PDB file of C-alpha atoms and ligand atoms in Angstrom:
ATOM      1  CA  UNK A   1       0.000   0.000   0.000  1.00 42.00           C
ATOM      2  CA  UNK A   2       1.331   3.427  -0.852  1.00 46.00           C
ATOM      3  CA  UNK A   3      -0.278   4.880   2.268  1.00 47.00           C
ATOM      4  CA  UNK A   4       1.648   5.931   5.305  1.00 54.00           C
ATOM      5  CA  UNK A   5       3.639   3.013   6.800  1.00 54.00           C
ATOM      6  CA  UNK A   6       1.804   3.338  10.091  1.00 83.00           C
ATOM      7  CA  UNK A   7      -1.212   1.625   8.539  1.00 94.00           C
ATOM      8  CA  UNK A   8      -1.490  -2.110   9.253  1.00 94.00           C
ATOM      9  CA  UNK A   9      -0.565  -4.549   6.484  1.00 93.00           C
ATOM     10  CA  UNK A  10      -3.151  -7.165   7.520  1.00 95.00           C
ATOM     11  CA  UNK A  11      -5.878  -5.143   9.237  1.00 96.00           C
ATOM     12  CA  UNK A  12      -8.427  -7.948   9.467  1.00 95.00           C
ATOM     13  CA  UNK A  13      -5.979  -9.909  11.629  1.00 96.00           C
ATOM     14  CA  UNK A  14      -5.873  -7.216  14.309  1.00 97.00           C
ATOM     15  CA  UNK A  15      -7.614  -7.816  17.630  1.00 97.00           C
ATOM     16  CA  UNK A  16      -9.555  -5.225  19.584  1.00 97.00           C
ATOM     17  CA  UNK A  17      -6.491  -4.794  21.795  1.00 97.00           C
ATOM     18  CA  UNK A  18      -4.352  -4.105  18.734  1.00 97.00           C
ATOM     19  CA  UNK A  19      -6.838  -1.513  17.480  1.00 97.00           C
ATOM     20  CA  UNK A  20      -6.987   0.164  20.877  1.00 97.00           C
ATOM     21  CA  UNK A  21      -3.242   0.658  20.677  1.00 96.00           C
ATOM     22  CA  UNK A  22      -3.362   2.060  17.154  1.00 96.00           C
ATOM     23  CA  UNK A  23      -6.381   4.347  17.496  1.00 97.00           C
ATOM     24  CA  UNK A  24      -7.375   7.109  19.878  1.00 97.00           C
ATOM     25  CA  UNK A  25     -10.237   6.317  22.262  1.00 97.00           C
ATOM     26  CA  UNK A  26     -12.623   8.404  20.158  1.00 97.00           C
ATOM     27  CA  UNK A  27     -11.494   6.762  16.908  1.00 97.00           C
ATOM     28  CA  UNK A  28     -11.856   3.303  18.447  1.00 98.00           C
ATOM     29  CA  UNK A  29     -15.378   4.039  19.635  1.00 98.00           C
ATOM     30  CA  UNK A  30     -16.560   5.000  16.145  1.00 98.00           C
ATOM     31  CA  UNK A  31     -14.444   2.752  13.897  1.00 98.00           C
ATOM     32  CA  UNK A  32     -14.461  -0.422  15.944  1.00 98.00           C
ATOM     33  CA  UNK A  33     -17.605  -0.043  18.054  1.00 97.00           C
ATOM     34  CA  UNK A  34     -19.863   1.609  15.464  1.00 96.00           C
ATOM     35  CA  UNK A  35     -20.230   4.814  17.432  1.00 96.00           C
ATOM     36  CA  UNK A  36     -21.312   8.098  15.877  1.00 96.00           C
ATOM     37  CA  UNK A  37     -19.551  11.380  16.401  1.00 96.00           C
ATOM     38  CA  UNK A  38     -21.616  14.440  17.254  1.00 96.00           C
ATOM     39  CA  UNK A  39     -22.949  16.344  14.238  1.00 97.00           C
ATOM     40  CA  UNK A  40     -21.340  19.591  13.036  1.00 96.00           C
ATOM     41  CA  UNK A  41     -18.122  19.083  14.999  1.00 95.00           C
ATOM     42  CA  UNK A  42     -16.210  16.735  12.699  1.00 96.00           C
ATOM     43  CA  UNK A  43     -13.004  17.871  11.105  1.00 96.00           C
ATOM     44  CA  UNK A  44     -14.275  17.300   7.536  1.00 97.00           C
ATOM     45  CA  UNK A  45     -17.964  18.239   7.809  1.00 96.00           C
ATOM     46  CA  UNK A  46     -17.685  21.274   5.515  1.00 95.00           C
ATOM     47  CA  UNK A  47     -14.323  20.590   3.938  1.00 96.00           C
ATOM     48  CA  UNK A  48     -14.124  21.230   0.200  1.00 96.00           C
ATOM     49  CA  UNK A  49     -10.393  20.610  -0.153  1.00 97.00           C
ATOM     50  CA  UNK A  50      -9.514  18.449  -3.141  1.00 97.00           C
ATOM     51  CA  UNK A  51      -8.142  15.022  -2.374  1.00 98.00           C
ATOM     52  CA  UNK A  52      -8.861  11.451  -1.437  1.00 98.00           C
ATOM     53  CA  UNK A  53     -10.397  10.377   1.843  1.00 98.00           C
ATOM     54  CA  UNK A  54      -8.776   7.294   3.306  1.00 98.00           C
ATOM     55  CA  UNK A  55      -9.948   4.990   6.056  1.00 98.00           C
ATOM     56  CA  UNK A  56      -8.325   6.302   9.230  1.00 97.00           C
ATOM     57  CA  UNK A  57      -7.869   2.760  10.523  1.00 98.00           C
ATOM     58  CA  UNK A  58      -6.204   1.061   7.542  1.00 97.00           C
ATOM     59  CA  UNK A  59      -5.461   3.718   4.924  1.00 97.00           C
ATOM     60  CA  UNK A  60      -7.682   2.285   2.178  1.00 97.00           C
ATOM     61  CA  UNK A  61      -8.940   4.876  -0.323  1.00 98.00           C
ATOM     62  CA  UNK A  62     -12.671   5.293   0.232  1.00 98.00           C
ATOM     63  CA  UNK A  63     -14.071   8.548  -1.156  1.00 98.00           C
ATOM     64  CA  UNK A  64     -12.984  11.379  -3.434  1.00 98.00           C
ATOM     65  CA  UNK A  65     -13.566  15.036  -2.708  1.00 98.00           C
ATOM     66  CA  UNK A  66     -15.393  15.422  -6.046  1.00 97.00           C
ATOM     67  CA  UNK A  67     -18.214  13.184  -4.778  1.00 98.00           C
ATOM     68  CA  UNK A  68     -18.564  15.119  -1.509  1.00 98.00           C
ATOM     69  CA  UNK A  69     -21.553  17.453  -1.315  1.00 97.00           C
ATOM     70  CA  UNK A  70     -23.045  19.966   1.099  1.00 96.00           C
ATOM     71  CA  UNK A  71     -25.881  18.007   2.702  1.00 96.00           C
ATOM     72  CA  UNK A  72     -26.202  20.268   5.762  1.00 94.00           C
ATOM     73  CA  UNK A  73     -26.728  17.119   7.838  1.00 95.00           C
ATOM     74  CA  UNK A  74     -23.725  17.757  10.072  1.00 97.00           C
ATOM     75  CA  UNK A  75     -21.483  14.981   8.804  1.00 97.00           C
ATOM     76  CA  UNK A  76     -19.317  14.670   5.700  1.00 98.00           C
ATOM     77  CA  UNK A  77     -21.581  13.410   2.890  1.00 98.00           C
ATOM     78  CA  UNK A  78     -20.657  11.709  -0.356  1.00 98.00           C
ATOM     79  CA  UNK A  79     -22.910  10.572  -3.196  1.00 98.00           C
ATOM     80  CA  UNK A  80     -20.727   7.608  -4.124  1.00 98.00           C
ATOM     81  CA  UNK A  81     -17.675   5.762  -2.834  1.00 98.00           C
ATOM     82  CA  UNK A  82     -14.477   5.961  -4.861  1.00 96.00           C
ATOM     83  CA  UNK A  83     -15.007   2.375  -6.028  1.00 92.00           C
ATOM     84  CA  UNK A  84     -17.937   0.050  -5.517  1.00 89.00           C
ATOM     85  CA  UNK A  85     -15.798  -2.459  -3.678  1.00 95.00           C
ATOM     86  CA  UNK A  86     -14.139   0.084  -1.375  1.00 98.00           C
ATOM     87  CA  UNK A  87     -16.989  -0.191   1.124  1.00 98.00           C
ATOM     88  CA  UNK A  88     -19.413  -2.875   2.201  1.00 97.00           C
ATOM     89  CA  UNK A  89     -23.011  -2.430   3.258  1.00 97.00           C
ATOM     90  CA  UNK A  90     -24.680  -4.164   6.171  1.00 97.00           C
ATOM     91  CA  UNK A  91     -28.210  -3.946   7.507  1.00 96.00           C
ATOM     92  CA  UNK A  92     -28.318  -2.152  10.823  1.00 95.00           C
ATOM     93  CA  UNK A  93     -31.447  -2.370  12.964  1.00 94.00           C
ATOM     94  CA  UNK A  94     -30.014  -0.755  16.090  1.00 90.00           C
ATOM     95  CA  UNK A  95     -31.654   2.247  17.767  1.00 88.00           C
ATOM     96  CA  UNK A  96     -35.046   1.107  16.445  1.00 91.00           C
ATOM     97  CA  UNK A  97     -34.210   2.261  12.927  1.00 91.00           C
ATOM     98  CA  UNK A  98     -33.702   0.322   9.743  1.00 93.00           C
ATOM     99  CA  UNK A  99     -30.516   1.684   8.279  1.00 96.00           C
ATOM    100  CA  UNK A 100     -27.689   0.536   6.045  1.00 97.00           C
ATOM    101  CA  UNK A 101     -24.330   0.622   7.738  1.00 98.00           C
ATOM    102  CA  UNK A 102     -21.191   1.343   5.701  1.00 98.00           C
ATOM    103  CA  UNK A 103     -17.974  -0.462   6.554  1.00 98.00           C
ATOM    104  CA  UNK A 104     -14.471  -0.228   5.134  1.00 98.00           C
ATOM    105  CA  UNK A 105     -14.098  -3.280   2.869  1.00 98.00           C
ATOM    106  CA  UNK A 106     -10.418  -3.583   3.743  1.00 98.00           C
ATOM    107  CA  UNK A 107     -10.499  -3.556   7.550  1.00 98.00           C
ATOM    108  CA  UNK A 108     -14.244  -3.802   8.327  1.00 98.00           C
ATOM    109  CA  UNK A 109     -14.193  -0.646  10.417  1.00 98.00           C
ATOM    110  CA  UNK A 110     -17.431   1.297  10.793  1.00 98.00           C
ATOM    111  CA  UNK A 111     -17.627   4.416   8.635  1.00 98.00           C
ATOM    112  CA  UNK A 112     -21.233   5.581   8.799  1.00 98.00           C
ATOM    113  CA  UNK A 113     -24.526   4.920   7.033  1.00 98.00           C
ATOM    114  CA  UNK A 114     -25.968   5.362   3.550  1.00 98.00           C
ATOM    115  CA  UNK A 115     -29.397   6.863   2.927  1.00 97.00           C
ATOM    116  CA  UNK A 116     -31.301   6.763  -0.369  1.00 96.00           C
ATOM    117  CA  UNK A 117     -34.023   8.821  -1.994  1.00 96.00           C
ATOM    118  CA  UNK A 118     -33.734  11.978   0.095  1.00 96.00           C
ATOM    119  CA  UNK A 119     -33.938  14.241  -2.936  1.00 96.00           C
ATOM    120  CA  UNK A 120     -30.468  15.733  -2.892  1.00 95.00           C
ATOM    121  CA  UNK A 121     -29.492  17.061  -6.337  1.00 94.00           C
ATOM    122  CA  UNK A 122     -26.697  14.538  -6.841  1.00 96.00           C
ATOM    123  CA  UNK A 123     -26.182  11.926  -9.577  1.00 96.00           C
ATOM    124  CA  UNK A 124     -27.111   8.992  -7.312  1.00 97.00           C
ATOM    125  CA  UNK A 125     -29.632  10.359  -4.785  1.00 95.00           C
ATOM    126  CA  UNK A 126     -27.581   8.504  -2.186  1.00 97.00           C
ATOM    127  CA  UNK A 127     -26.040  10.111   0.870  1.00 98.00           C
ATOM    128  CA  UNK A 128     -23.069   8.326   2.362  1.00 98.00           C
ATOM    129  CA  UNK A 129     -23.101   9.938   5.776  1.00 98.00           C
ATOM    130  CA  UNK A 130     -19.632   9.309   7.130  1.00 98.00           C
ATOM    131  CA  UNK A 131     -18.002  10.164  10.447  1.00 98.00           C
ATOM    132  CA  UNK A 132     -15.076  12.588  10.015  1.00 98.00           C
ATOM    133  CA  UNK A 133     -13.168  10.634  12.588  1.00 98.00           C
ATOM    134  CA  UNK A 134     -13.309   7.531  10.365  1.00 98.00           C
ATOM    135  CA  UNK A 135     -11.497   9.402   7.587  1.00 98.00           C
ATOM    136  CA  UNK A 136      -8.140  10.984   6.817  1.00 97.00           C
ATOM    137  CA  UNK A 137      -7.966  13.429   3.931  1.00 97.00           C
ATOM    138  CA  UNK A 138      -5.005  13.062   1.598  1.00 96.00           C
ATOM    139  CA  UNK A 139      -4.879  16.460  -0.022  1.00 96.00           C
ATOM    140  CA  UNK A 140      -4.252  16.544  -3.743  1.00 91.00           C
ATOM    141  CA  UNK A 141      -0.946  18.008  -4.855  1.00 81.00           C
ATOM    142  CA  UNK A 142      -1.471  21.654  -5.680  1.00 67.00           C
TER     143      UNK A 142
HETATM  144 ZN1   ZN B 201     -10.244   0.483   6.707  1.00 78.44          ZN
END
């Protein structure tokens, strides 16, 4: 992987204890325990900087800045992942809601949820609502 060498080479082999060592407490709670960060406080909520968003846990490329849009929902929102196999979807019935959870396909860390048919003026009418803390932005070379 061309990502920073601090990313794990075999992330699916890591135990919870390994992840706790690699991640901050807040990152662990979201990425490995499917937590949700508070809205409107995330580092990338309104970011329009050009670049590629990587999984903060394993470094996999997940989303591009050109598919990010201003949803006003309080979390970074994308209308499509960078590649269809970059993320995996899983039904999530927690909190009494029927939602679709989005996981990193490489390390199976929790990223957020995807919502469909909300009427946003995007090519897909999908909103990948992703926790800032699950992402690291690799800024494009100027
Ligand atoms: Zn990952």
